[in-house]
Coordinates of C-alpha atoms and ligand atoms in Angstrom, one line a residue:
Chain A
M9 CA 105.3 -31.0 115.2
T10 CA 108.4 -32.0 117.5
Q11 CA 106.4 -30.4 120.3
R12 CA 103.6 -32.9 119.8
L13 CA 105.9 -35.8 119.4
L14 CA 107.7 -35.0 122.8
R15 CA 104.3 -34.8 124.4
L16 CA 103.8 -38.2 123.1
V17 CA 107.2 -39.7 123.7
L18 CA 108.1 -38.2 127.0
P19 CA 105.2 -39.8 129.1
V20 CA 106.2 -43.2 127.6
L21 CA 109.8 -42.7 128.4
L22 CA 109.1 -41.6 131.9
F23 CA 106.8 -44.7 132.3
A24 CA 109.4 -46.9 131.3
A25 CA 112.0 -45.4 133.6
L26 CA 109.7 -45.7 136.6
V27 CA 109.0 -49.5 135.8
W28 CA 112.6 -50.2 135.4
F29 CA 113.3 -48.2 138.8
W30 CA 110.6 -50.2 140.4
E31 CA 111.8 -53.6 139.2
W32 CA 115.4 -52.6 140.3
A33 CA 114.4 -51.1 143.7
V34 CA 112.4 -54.1 144.7
A35 CA 115.4 -56.3 144.0
Y36 CA 118.1 -54.0 145.5
W37 CA 116.0 -53.5 148.9
Q38 CA 114.7 -57.0 148.8
V39 CA 111.2 -55.8 149.3
K40 CA 108.9 -58.5 150.6
K41 CA 106.6 -59.9 147.5
F42 CA 103.4 -59.3 149.5
V43 CA 104.3 -55.7 150.2
L44 CA 105.3 -54.7 146.8
P45 CA 105.7 -57.2 143.9
P46 CA 108.0 -56.2 141.0
P47 CA 106.5 -55.3 137.6
S48 CA 107.8 -58.9 136.4
A49 CA 105.7 -60.6 138.9
I50 CA 102.7 -58.8 137.7
L51 CA 103.5 -59.4 134.2
A52 CA 103.6 -63.2 135.2
V53 CA 100.1 -62.8 136.7
F54 CA 98.8 -61.6 133.4
Q55 CA 100.3 -64.6 131.7
S56 CA 99.0 -67.1 134.3
D57 CA 95.6 -65.6 135.2
G58 CA 95.0 -63.4 132.3
A59 CA 92.0 -65.0 131.0
S60 CA 90.0 -65.1 134.1
L61 CA 91.1 -61.4 135.0
L62 CA 89.8 -60.4 131.6
A63 CA 86.5 -62.3 132.3
S64 CA 86.1 -60.4 135.6
A65 CA 87.0 -57.1 133.9
G66 CA 84.4 -57.9 131.4
A67 CA 81.8 -58.5 134.0
T68 CA 82.7 -55.1 135.5
A69 CA 82.5 -53.4 132.3
K70 CA 79.1 -54.9 131.5
T71 CA 77.7 -53.5 134.7
T72 CA 79.4 -50.1 134.1
F73 CA 78.1 -49.9 130.5
A74 CA 74.5 -51.0 131.8
A75 CA 74.6 -48.6 134.8
F76 CA 76.0 -45.7 132.4
A77 CA 73.3 -46.4 129.8
L78 CA 70.5 -46.5 132.5
A79 CA 71.9 -43.3 133.9
A80 CA 71.9 -41.5 130.6
V81 CA 68.4 -42.6 129.7
S82 CA 66.8 -41.9 132.8
G83 CA 68.9 -38.5 133.6
I84 CA 67.9 -37.2 130.2
A85 CA 64.3 -38.4 130.5
L86 CA 63.9 -36.8 134.0
A87 CA 65.7 -33.5 133.0
A88 CA 63.3 -33.2 129.9
L89 CA 60.4 -33.8 132.4
F90 CA 61.8 -31.1 134.7
A91 CA 62.2 -28.8 131.6
S92 CA 58.5 -29.1 130.7
S93 CA 57.0 -28.9 134.1
R94 CA 58.2 -26.7 137.1
L95 CA 55.8 -28.6 139.4
A96 CA 57.6 -31.9 138.5
E97 CA 61.0 -30.3 139.1
A98 CA 59.8 -28.8 142.5
M99 CA 58.4 -32.1 143.5
L100 CA 61.0 -34.5 142.5
S101 CA 64.4 -32.8 142.6
P102 CA 64.7 -33.0 146.3
Y103 CA 64.5 -36.7 146.0
A104 CA 67.2 -36.6 143.4
V105 CA 69.5 -34.6 145.8
I106 CA 68.9 -37.0 148.6
L107 CA 69.7 -40.0 146.5
Q108 CA 73.0 -38.3 145.4
V109 CA 74.1 -37.2 149.0
T110 CA 73.6 -40.5 150.5
P111 CA 76.8 -42.4 150.5
V112 CA 76.3 -45.4 148.2
V113 CA 78.0 -47.7 150.4
A114 CA 75.5 -46.9 153.0
I115 CA 72.6 -47.9 150.9
A116 CA 74.3 -51.0 149.5
P117 CA 73.4 -53.5 152.2
L118 CA 69.7 -52.6 151.9
V119 CA 69.7 -52.9 148.2
V120 CA 71.4 -56.3 148.4
I121 CA 68.8 -57.4 150.8
W122 CA 65.9 -56.2 148.6
V123 CA 67.1 -57.8 145.4
G124 CA 68.1 -61.0 147.2
L125 CA 71.7 -62.1 147.8
D126 CA 71.3 -64.5 144.6
N127 CA 70.9 -61.4 142.6
A128 CA 74.1 -59.4 143.6
W129 CA 74.8 -58.3 140.1
L130 CA 71.4 -56.5 140.1
A131 CA 72.2 -54.7 143.3
V132 CA 75.6 -53.7 141.9
L133 CA 73.9 -52.3 138.7
I134 CA 71.2 -50.4 140.8
L135 CA 74.0 -48.9 143.1
A136 CA 76.3 -47.8 140.0
W137 CA 73.3 -46.5 138.4
I138 CA 72.3 -44.4 141.4
V139 CA 76.1 -43.0 141.4
A140 CA 76.2 -42.2 137.7
F141 CA 72.7 -40.8 137.5
F142 CA 72.9 -37.5 139.1
P143 CA 75.7 -35.7 137.0
V144 CA 73.5 -36.6 134.0
L145 CA 70.3 -35.1 135.5
A146 CA 72.1 -32.0 137.0
N147 CA 73.9 -31.3 133.7
A148 CA 70.9 -32.0 131.3
T149 CA 68.8 -29.8 133.5
A150 CA 71.2 -27.0 133.5
G151 CA 71.7 -27.4 129.6
L152 CA 68.0 -27.3 129.0
K153 CA 67.7 -23.9 130.9
A154 CA 70.9 -22.5 129.0
A155 CA 69.3 -21.5 125.8
D156 CA 69.6 -18.0 124.7
P157 CA 66.5 -16.0 126.1
N158 CA 66.4 -14.0 122.9
L159 CA 66.4 -17.1 120.9
R160 CA 63.4 -18.4 123.1
D161 CA 61.7 -15.1 122.4
L162 CA 62.4 -15.5 118.6
F163 CA 60.8 -19.0 118.9
R164 CA 57.8 -17.6 120.5
L165 CA 57.5 -14.8 117.9
Y166 CA 57.4 -17.3 115.1
R167 CA 54.9 -19.3 117.3
A168 CA 56.9 -22.4 117.6
T169 CA 55.1 -25.5 119.0
P170 CA 56.6 -26.8 122.2
L171 CA 58.0 -29.8 120.3
Q172 CA 59.8 -27.5 117.8
T173 CA 61.2 -25.5 120.5
F174 CA 62.5 -28.5 122.3
R175 CA 64.0 -30.0 119.3
R176 CA 65.4 -27.2 117.6
L177 CA 66.5 -24.8 120.5
L178 CA 66.5 -26.6 123.8
V179 CA 68.2 -29.8 122.8
P180 CA 71.1 -28.3 120.8
S181 CA 71.7 -25.7 123.4
S182 CA 72.0 -28.2 126.2
L183 CA 74.2 -30.6 124.1
P184 CA 77.6 -29.2 125.6
Y185 CA 76.3 -29.5 129.2
L186 CA 74.8 -33.0 128.6
L187 CA 78.1 -34.2 127.3
A188 CA 80.1 -32.9 130.1
G189 CA 77.6 -34.7 132.3
L190 CA 78.0 -37.9 130.4
K191 CA 81.7 -37.6 130.8
T192 CA 81.4 -37.4 134.5
A193 CA 78.8 -40.1 134.5
G194 CA 81.0 -42.4 132.6
G195 CA 83.9 -42.2 135.3
L196 CA 81.3 -42.5 138.1
A197 CA 79.6 -45.6 136.6
L198 CA 83.0 -47.4 136.8
I199 CA 83.7 -46.1 140.3
G200 CA 80.1 -47.0 141.3
A201 CA 80.3 -50.5 139.9
V202 CA 83.6 -51.1 141.9
V203 CA 82.4 -49.6 145.1
A204 CA 79.1 -51.6 144.7
E205 CA 80.9 -54.8 144.0
F206 CA 83.0 -54.2 147.3
A207 CA 80.0 -53.5 149.3
A208 CA 77.9 -56.2 148.1
A209 CA 81.0 -58.4 148.9
S210 CA 79.6 -61.3 147.0
G211 CA 81.3 -63.6 144.5
T212 CA 78.2 -63.8 142.3
S213 CA 79.0 -60.6 140.5
G214 CA 82.4 -61.8 139.7
G215 CA 83.7 -58.4 138.8
L216 CA 87.2 -57.1 139.2
A217 CA 86.6 -55.6 142.7
W218 CA 85.5 -59.1 143.8
R219 CA 89.0 -60.3 142.5
I220 CA 91.0 -57.6 144.3
L221 CA 89.3 -58.8 147.6
E222 CA 89.9 -62.2 146.9
A223 CA 93.5 -61.7 146.0
G224 CA 94.1 -59.5 149.1
N225 CA 92.6 -62.1 151.3
R226 CA 95.1 -64.5 150.0
L227 CA 98.0 -61.9 149.9
Q228 CA 98.5 -62.3 146.1
I229 CA 99.4 -58.7 145.8
A230 CA 100.7 -59.1 142.2
K231 CA 97.2 -60.1 141.2
M232 CA 95.7 -57.0 143.1
F233 CA 98.0 -54.8 141.0
A234 CA 96.9 -56.6 138.0
A235 CA 93.3 -56.0 138.6
L236 CA 94.0 -52.4 139.5
I237 CA 95.9 -51.9 136.2
L238 CA 92.9 -53.3 134.3
L239 CA 90.6 -51.2 136.2
A240 CA 92.7 -48.0 135.4
L241 CA 92.8 -49.0 131.7
M242 CA 89.0 -49.3 131.7
G243 CA 88.6 -45.8 133.1
V244 CA 90.8 -44.3 130.8
L245 CA 89.0 -46.0 127.9
I246 CA 85.7 -44.7 129.1
Y247 CA 86.9 -41.3 129.3
A248 CA 88.7 -41.4 125.8
A249 CA 85.5 -42.7 124.3
L250 CA 83.2 -40.1 125.8
T251 CA 85.8 -37.4 124.9
F252 CA 85.7 -38.6 121.3
L253 CA 82.0 -38.6 121.3
E254 CA 82.0 -35.0 122.7
W255 CA 84.4 -34.0 119.8
L256 CA 82.3 -35.7 117.2
L257 CA 79.0 -33.9 118.2
L258 CA 80.5 -30.5 119.1
R259 CA 83.2 -29.8 116.5
R260 CA 80.8 -28.2 114.3
W261 CA 79.8 -25.4 116.5
H262 CA 82.3 -25.4 119.4
G263 CA 85.6 -24.6 117.8
E264 CA 87.1 -24.5 121.1
V265 CA 86.1 -27.9 122.5
A266 CA 89.0 -29.3 124.7
R267 CA 90.5 -32.5 123.4
Chain B
M14 CA 49.6 -3.1 105.2
P15 CA 48.2 -2.0 108.6
D16 CA 49.0 1.1 110.7
L17 CA 50.1 0.6 114.2
R18 CA 48.6 2.5 117.0
L19 CA 50.1 2.7 120.5
S20 CA 47.7 4.2 122.9
H21 CA 48.6 5.1 126.5
L22 CA 51.0 2.3 126.6
A23 CA 52.3 1.5 130.2
R24 CA 54.4 -1.3 131.5
T25 CA 55.2 -1.9 135.2
F26 CA 57.1 -5.2 136.0
A27 CA 56.4 -7.5 139.1
S28 CA 59.4 -6.0 140.6
G29 CA 57.7 -2.7 140.8
T30 CA 60.0 -1.2 138.1
S31 CA 57.8 1.1 136.0
A32 CA 59.6 0.9 132.6
L33 CA 57.2 2.7 130.5
A34 CA 54.6 5.3 131.7
D35 CA 52.4 6.5 129.0
L36 CA 53.3 6.1 125.3
T37 CA 50.9 7.1 122.5
A38 CA 51.8 7.1 119.0
T39 CA 50.6 6.2 115.5
I40 CA 53.0 4.6 113.1
P41 CA 51.7 4.4 109.5
A42 CA 52.2 1.4 107.4
G43 CA 55.6 1.6 105.6
A44 CA 57.2 4.3 107.7
F45 CA 60.6 4.2 109.3
V46 CA 60.3 5.4 112.8
S47 CA 63.1 5.6 115.4
L48 CA 62.8 5.5 119.1
V49 CA 65.6 7.1 121.1
G50 CA 66.1 7.7 124.8
P51 CA 68.4 7.3 127.7
S52 CA 69.4 4.0 128.9
G53 CA 66.5 2.1 130.9
C54 CA 63.7 4.3 129.6
G55 CA 61.7 1.4 128.2
K56 CA 62.7 1.2 124.5
S57 CA 63.3 -2.4 124.5
T58 CA 60.3 -3.0 126.6
T59 CA 58.2 -1.1 124.0
L60 CA 59.4 -3.3 121.2
R61 CA 58.7 -6.5 123.1
L62 CA 55.1 -4.9 123.7
I63 CA 54.7 -4.5 119.9
A64 CA 55.9 -7.9 119.0
G65 CA 53.5 -9.4 121.6
L66 CA 56.5 -10.9 123.7
D67 CA 55.1 -9.1 126.6
A68 CA 51.8 -7.8 127.6
P69 CA 51.2 -4.0 128.7
S70 CA 50.0 -3.3 132.1
A71 CA 47.7 -0.5 130.6
G72 CA 47.0 0.9 127.3
A73 CA 46.8 -1.0 124.0
I74 CA 48.8 -1.9 120.9
E75 CA 46.3 -1.8 117.9
W76 CA 47.0 -2.8 114.2
D77 CA 44.6 -2.1 111.5
G78 CA 43.3 -5.6 111.0
D79 CA 45.2 -8.6 112.2
R80 CA 48.6 -8.6 113.8
P81 CA 50.9 -8.8 110.8
E82 CA 54.0 -10.9 110.4
I83 CA 56.9 -9.3 112.4
G84 CA 60.6 -9.5 111.9
F85 CA 62.7 -8.9 115.1
V86 CA 66.4 -8.0 115.3
F87 CA 68.2 -8.0 118.6
Q88 CA 71.3 -6.1 119.6
E89 CA 73.1 -9.4 119.6
P90 CA 72.9 -11.4 116.4
T91 CA 71.1 -14.0 118.3
L92 CA 72.0 -16.9 115.9
M93 CA 71.8 -20.6 116.6
A94 CA 75.6 -21.5 116.9
W95 CA 75.2 -25.0 115.7
A96 CA 73.4 -24.1 112.5
S97 CA 74.7 -22.7 109.2
A98 CA 73.8 -19.1 108.0
A99 CA 71.2 -20.7 105.6
R100 CA 69.6 -22.8 108.2
N101 CA 69.5 -19.9 110.7
V102 CA 67.6 -17.7 108.0
A103 CA 65.4 -20.5 107.2
L104 CA 64.1 -20.8 110.8
P105 CA 61.2 -18.7 110.7
L106 CA 59.9 -20.6 107.5
E107 CA 60.7 -24.0 108.9
L108 CA 59.0 -23.1 112.0
A109 CA 56.0 -22.1 110.1
G110 CA 55.9 -25.5 108.5
L111 CA 57.6 -25.0 105.1
R112 CA 59.6 -28.0 103.9
K113 CA 63.2 -27.7 104.5
G114 CA 64.2 -27.6 100.8
A115 CA 61.9 -24.8 100.1
A116 CA 62.8 -23.0 103.2
L117 CA 66.5 -23.1 102.4
E118 CA 66.1 -21.9 98.9
R119 CA 64.3 -18.9 100.2
A120 CA 67.0 -18.4 102.8
R121 CA 69.6 -18.4 100.3
A122 CA 67.9 -15.6 98.3
A123 CA 67.5 -13.6 101.4
L124 CA 71.2 -14.0 102.4
G125 CA 72.0 -12.8 98.8
H126 CA 69.8 -9.8 99.5
V127 CA 71.9 -8.7 102.5
G128 CA 75.2 -9.2 100.6
L129 CA 76.1 -12.7 101.9
A130 CA 75.9 -14.7 98.8
G131 CA 78.5 -17.3 99.2
F132 CA 78.4 -17.6 103.0
E133 CA 75.3 -19.9 103.1
N134 CA 77.1 -22.7 104.7
A135 CA 79.3 -20.8 107.1
L136 CA 78.7 -21.2 110.9
P137 CA 78.1 -18.2 112.9
R138 CA 81.6 -18.5 114.5
E139 CA 83.3 -18.2 111.1
L140 CA 81.5 -15.0 110.5
S141 CA 82.5 -11.4 111.6
G142 CA 80.2 -9.1 113.8
G143 CA 78.8 -7.3 110.7
M144 CA 78.2 -10.4 108.8
K145 CA 76.3 -12.0 111.7
M146 CA 74.1 -9.1 112.0
R147 CA 73.4 -9.4 108.3
V148 CA 72.2 -13.0 108.9
S149 CA 70.0 -11.8 111.7
I150 CA 68.4 -9.1 109.4
A151 CA 68.1 -11.7 106.5
R152 CA 66.4 -14.0 109.0
A153 CA 64.1 -11.2 110.2
L154 CA 62.9 -10.5 106.4
V155 CA 62.8 -13.9 105.1
A156 CA 59.3 -14.4 105.7
G157 CA 58.3 -11.1 104.3
P158 CA 57.1 -9.3 107.5
A159 CA 55.1 -6.3 107.4
A160 CA 56.8 -4.7 110.4
L161 CA 60.5 -5.0 111.3
L162 CA 61.3 -4.2 114.9
M163 CA 65.2 -3.5 115.7
D164 CA 66.6 -3.1 119.2
E165 CA 69.9 -1.2 118.9
P166 CA 70.9 -3.7 116.1
F167 CA 74.3 -1.9 115.3
A168 CA 75.3 -0.7 118.7
A169 CA 78.1 -3.3 119.0
L170 CA 79.6 -2.8 115.5
D171 CA 82.4 -0.4 114.6
E172 CA 81.7 2.9 113.0
S173 CA 82.4 1.9 109.4
T174 CA 80.4 -1.4 109.4
R175 CA 77.7 0.4 111.2
A176 CA 77.4 3.1 108.3
R177 CA 77.4 0.4 105.7
L178 CA 74.7 -1.6 107.3
N179 CA 72.7 1.6 107.9
G180 CA 73.0 2.2 104.2
D181 CA 71.9 -1.4 103.4
L182 CA 69.1 -1.3 105.7
L183 CA 67.6 1.9 104.0
R184 CA 68.1 0.2 100.6
L185 CA 66.1 -3.0 101.9
W186 CA 63.4 -0.8 103.3
S187 CA 62.9 1.2 100.0
E188 CA 62.7 -2.1 98.1
E189 CA 60.4 -3.9 100.3
K190 CA 58.3 -1.1 102.1
F191 CA 57.9 -2.8 105.6
T192 CA 57.3 -0.6 108.7
V193 CA 60.4 -0.1 110.7
V194 CA 60.6 0.7 114.3
F195 CA 64.1 1.2 115.1
V196 CA 65.6 1.6 118.7
T197 CA 69.0 3.4 119.1
H198 CA 70.6 5.6 121.5
S199 CA 72.6 7.3 118.8
V200 CA 70.9 10.4 117.8
F201 CA 72.8 10.5 114.7
E202 CA 71.9 7.1 113.6
S203 CA 68.3 7.9 114.2
V204 CA 68.4 11.2 112.2
F205 CA 70.1 9.5 109.3
L206 CA 67.9 6.6 109.1
S207 CA 64.5 7.7 109.8
Q208 CA 61.3 9.7 108.7
R209 CA 60.2 10.3 112.4
I210 CA 62.1 10.3 115.7
L211 CA 60.1 9.5 118.8
V212 CA 62.1 10.8 121.7
L213 CA 61.5 9.2 125.2
S214 CA 62.2 10.6 128.7
G215 CA 64.2 8.9 131.3
R216 CA 62.7 6.0 133.3
P217 CA 59.5 5.5 133.2
G218 CA 59.7 6.4 129.6
R219 CA 57.1 9.1 128.3
L220 CA 57.1 10.6 124.9
V221 CA 58.8 14.0 125.0
A222 CA 59.0 14.8 121.4
D223 CA 57.9 13.5 117.9
I224 CA 60.3 15.1 115.5
A225 CA 59.7 14.6 111.7
N226 CA 62.8 14.4 109.3
P227 CA 61.6 15.4 105.8
A228 CA 64.8 14.7 104.0
P229 CA 64.1 12.7 100.9
Y230 CA 65.5 9.1 100.3
P231 CA 67.8 7.8 99.1
R232 CA 70.1 9.5 101.6
D233 CA 73.8 9.0 101.0
E234 CA 76.8 9.4 103.1
L235 CA 77.2 13.0 102.4
Y236 CA 73.7 13.6 103.9
R237 CA 75.3 12.9 107.4
T238 CA 77.2 16.4 107.1
S239 CA 74.6 18.4 105.6
P240 CA 72.7 21.4 107.4
Q241 CA 69.5 19.8 107.2
F242 CA 70.8 16.7 109.1
N243 CA 72.3 19.1 111.6
D244 CA 69.0 21.0 112.2
V245 CA 67.2 17.7 113.0
A246 CA 70.0 16.3 115.1
R247 CA 69.9 19.3 117.3
D248 CA 66.1 19.1 117.8
V249 CA 66.5 15.6 118.8
L250 CA 69.4 16.4 121.2
L251 CA 67.6 19.2 122.9
A252 CA 64.3 17.1 123.4
L253 CA 66.6 14.3 124.8
K254 CA 68.1 16.8 127.3
A255 CA 64.7 18.3 128.2
G256 CA 63.6 14.6 128.8
E257 CA 66.4 13.7 131.3
R258 CA 65.9 14.2 134.9
Ligands
ADP311 N1 61.5 -8.5 132.7 C1 61.9 -7.4 133.5 N2 61.6 -7.5 134.9 C2 61.8 -6.5 135.4 N3 62.4 -5.3 135.1 C3 62.6 -5.1 133.8 C4 62.5 -6.4 132.8 N4 62.7 -5.9 131.7 C5 63.2 -4.6 131.7 N5 63.1 -4.2 133.1 C6 63.6 -2.9 133.6 O1 62.8 -2.0 133.0 C7 63.5 -0.7 132.8 C8 63.6 -0.5 131.1 O2 64.0 -1.6 130.4 P1 64.3 -1.5 128.9 O3 63.1 -1.5 128.3 O4 65.2 -2.6 128.6 O5 65.2 -0.3 128.7 P2 66.0 0.4 127.4 O6 65.8 -0.7 126.3 O7 65.4 1.6 126.9 O8 67.5 0.5 127.6 C9 65.0 -1.1 133.2 O9 65.0 -0.4 134.4 C10 65.1 -2.5 133.2 O10 65.8 -2.9 134.1
MG312 MG1 67.2 -2.0 125.5

């Protein structure tokens, strides 16, 4: 019990100490505000620009969530197709790999032109989706192949239909893999959204990345920090939510799921 | 219940491995037959052929009449980790289209038969190795199969659990009278359990001996130390030695 309490209290204490040291050091060495603002200045930004920053965070969150949902649905659907047809897998998987290994920043200008400069949000969504899609596809594909071969034989022995085998054997066996893939994809969707906002470099998306660029151009470093903090919080939130989902779905049969 | 005839059964894999060369045997309905032989001599292959999970390269598997319902028990319990003991046992029934409620009811009864009453809702990870194997046996028997194929089912269990399961298996067999083809590489297990022991040579497997064990059932633990037991065990051992190469 005290062990767990310590694990909770110590990071908080360390955080408080670091923030205090930061504030003190900036004042002591008279660091310029546009190099490193003190925590108090960042807090002030939250007070003055909090609402607009949160709106931007909302925009980025929306893109991230939509990209994640798209990646999840399309990744699972394609993996199911691969599992049911080797031909489809042989034909399509090279393209999935090419999409994955091509740096998203390099595709961005092309996508922006394709969807039109007025639709930068759509470009951002597509780019974030491309980034988040692959881990879902790869993990779901691996998961669908991970079923115990003896159990597969048993299903064959009892003349299970393909649908029965899929629902009762392949889907449950693949669940741990799929959830690991979704966890990775959740983080990547956020990264993809931010990178795409940078790359699309347009105010129409109005996301946090754009606010960081804007603040950087005006040397409002405290605002940059505020936006960064919001991004980090979003990342942590996504990870926590997906970890909770994993625990919820796997606790029954995976006693040892990491929390 | 149909007899089972294996005639000149052979299996060569695409890799070129010849697992089974020429196996001919007739297994009468309701018999308890063991298949023993050195590792890699094609015992598992033979069971998969009988179950229809694999096709022979030559020879034939014939049942009198249609291929009957078959139960299969692997060396590993091979349970669905995400499903309770009862759901695992109900699987063959549910796959056959029985509705869930009726299937679960029969699954509970089957679990009771293998001594697992009260563990219906347990997950596989909550059960010991021996209990998981009992679930696996209950699943194989729940649909009332005419033949039970077992591939070294108790090899991974400790001595006393194994002896207990041997006894329980004989009790179930004498109650329900299905045909058993039991693969083991334990000479003593094969002698204790079966009416007949088919001895295979090293790879590719050929039948080197067909040894009858006339000892009556029920066989209790003391039978394991009787002179009759030893006589049969010696015959099997000698046949195994002769089949080595
Ligand atoms: N699907 C397969 N493809 C290729 N070789 C196989 C396959 N299954 C079994 N074998 C080979 O056939 C031989 C007999 O295997 P098996 O029937 O499992 O032996 P046993 O059960 O008697 O130990 C082994 O050498 C094994 O490696
Ligand atoms: Mg084997």
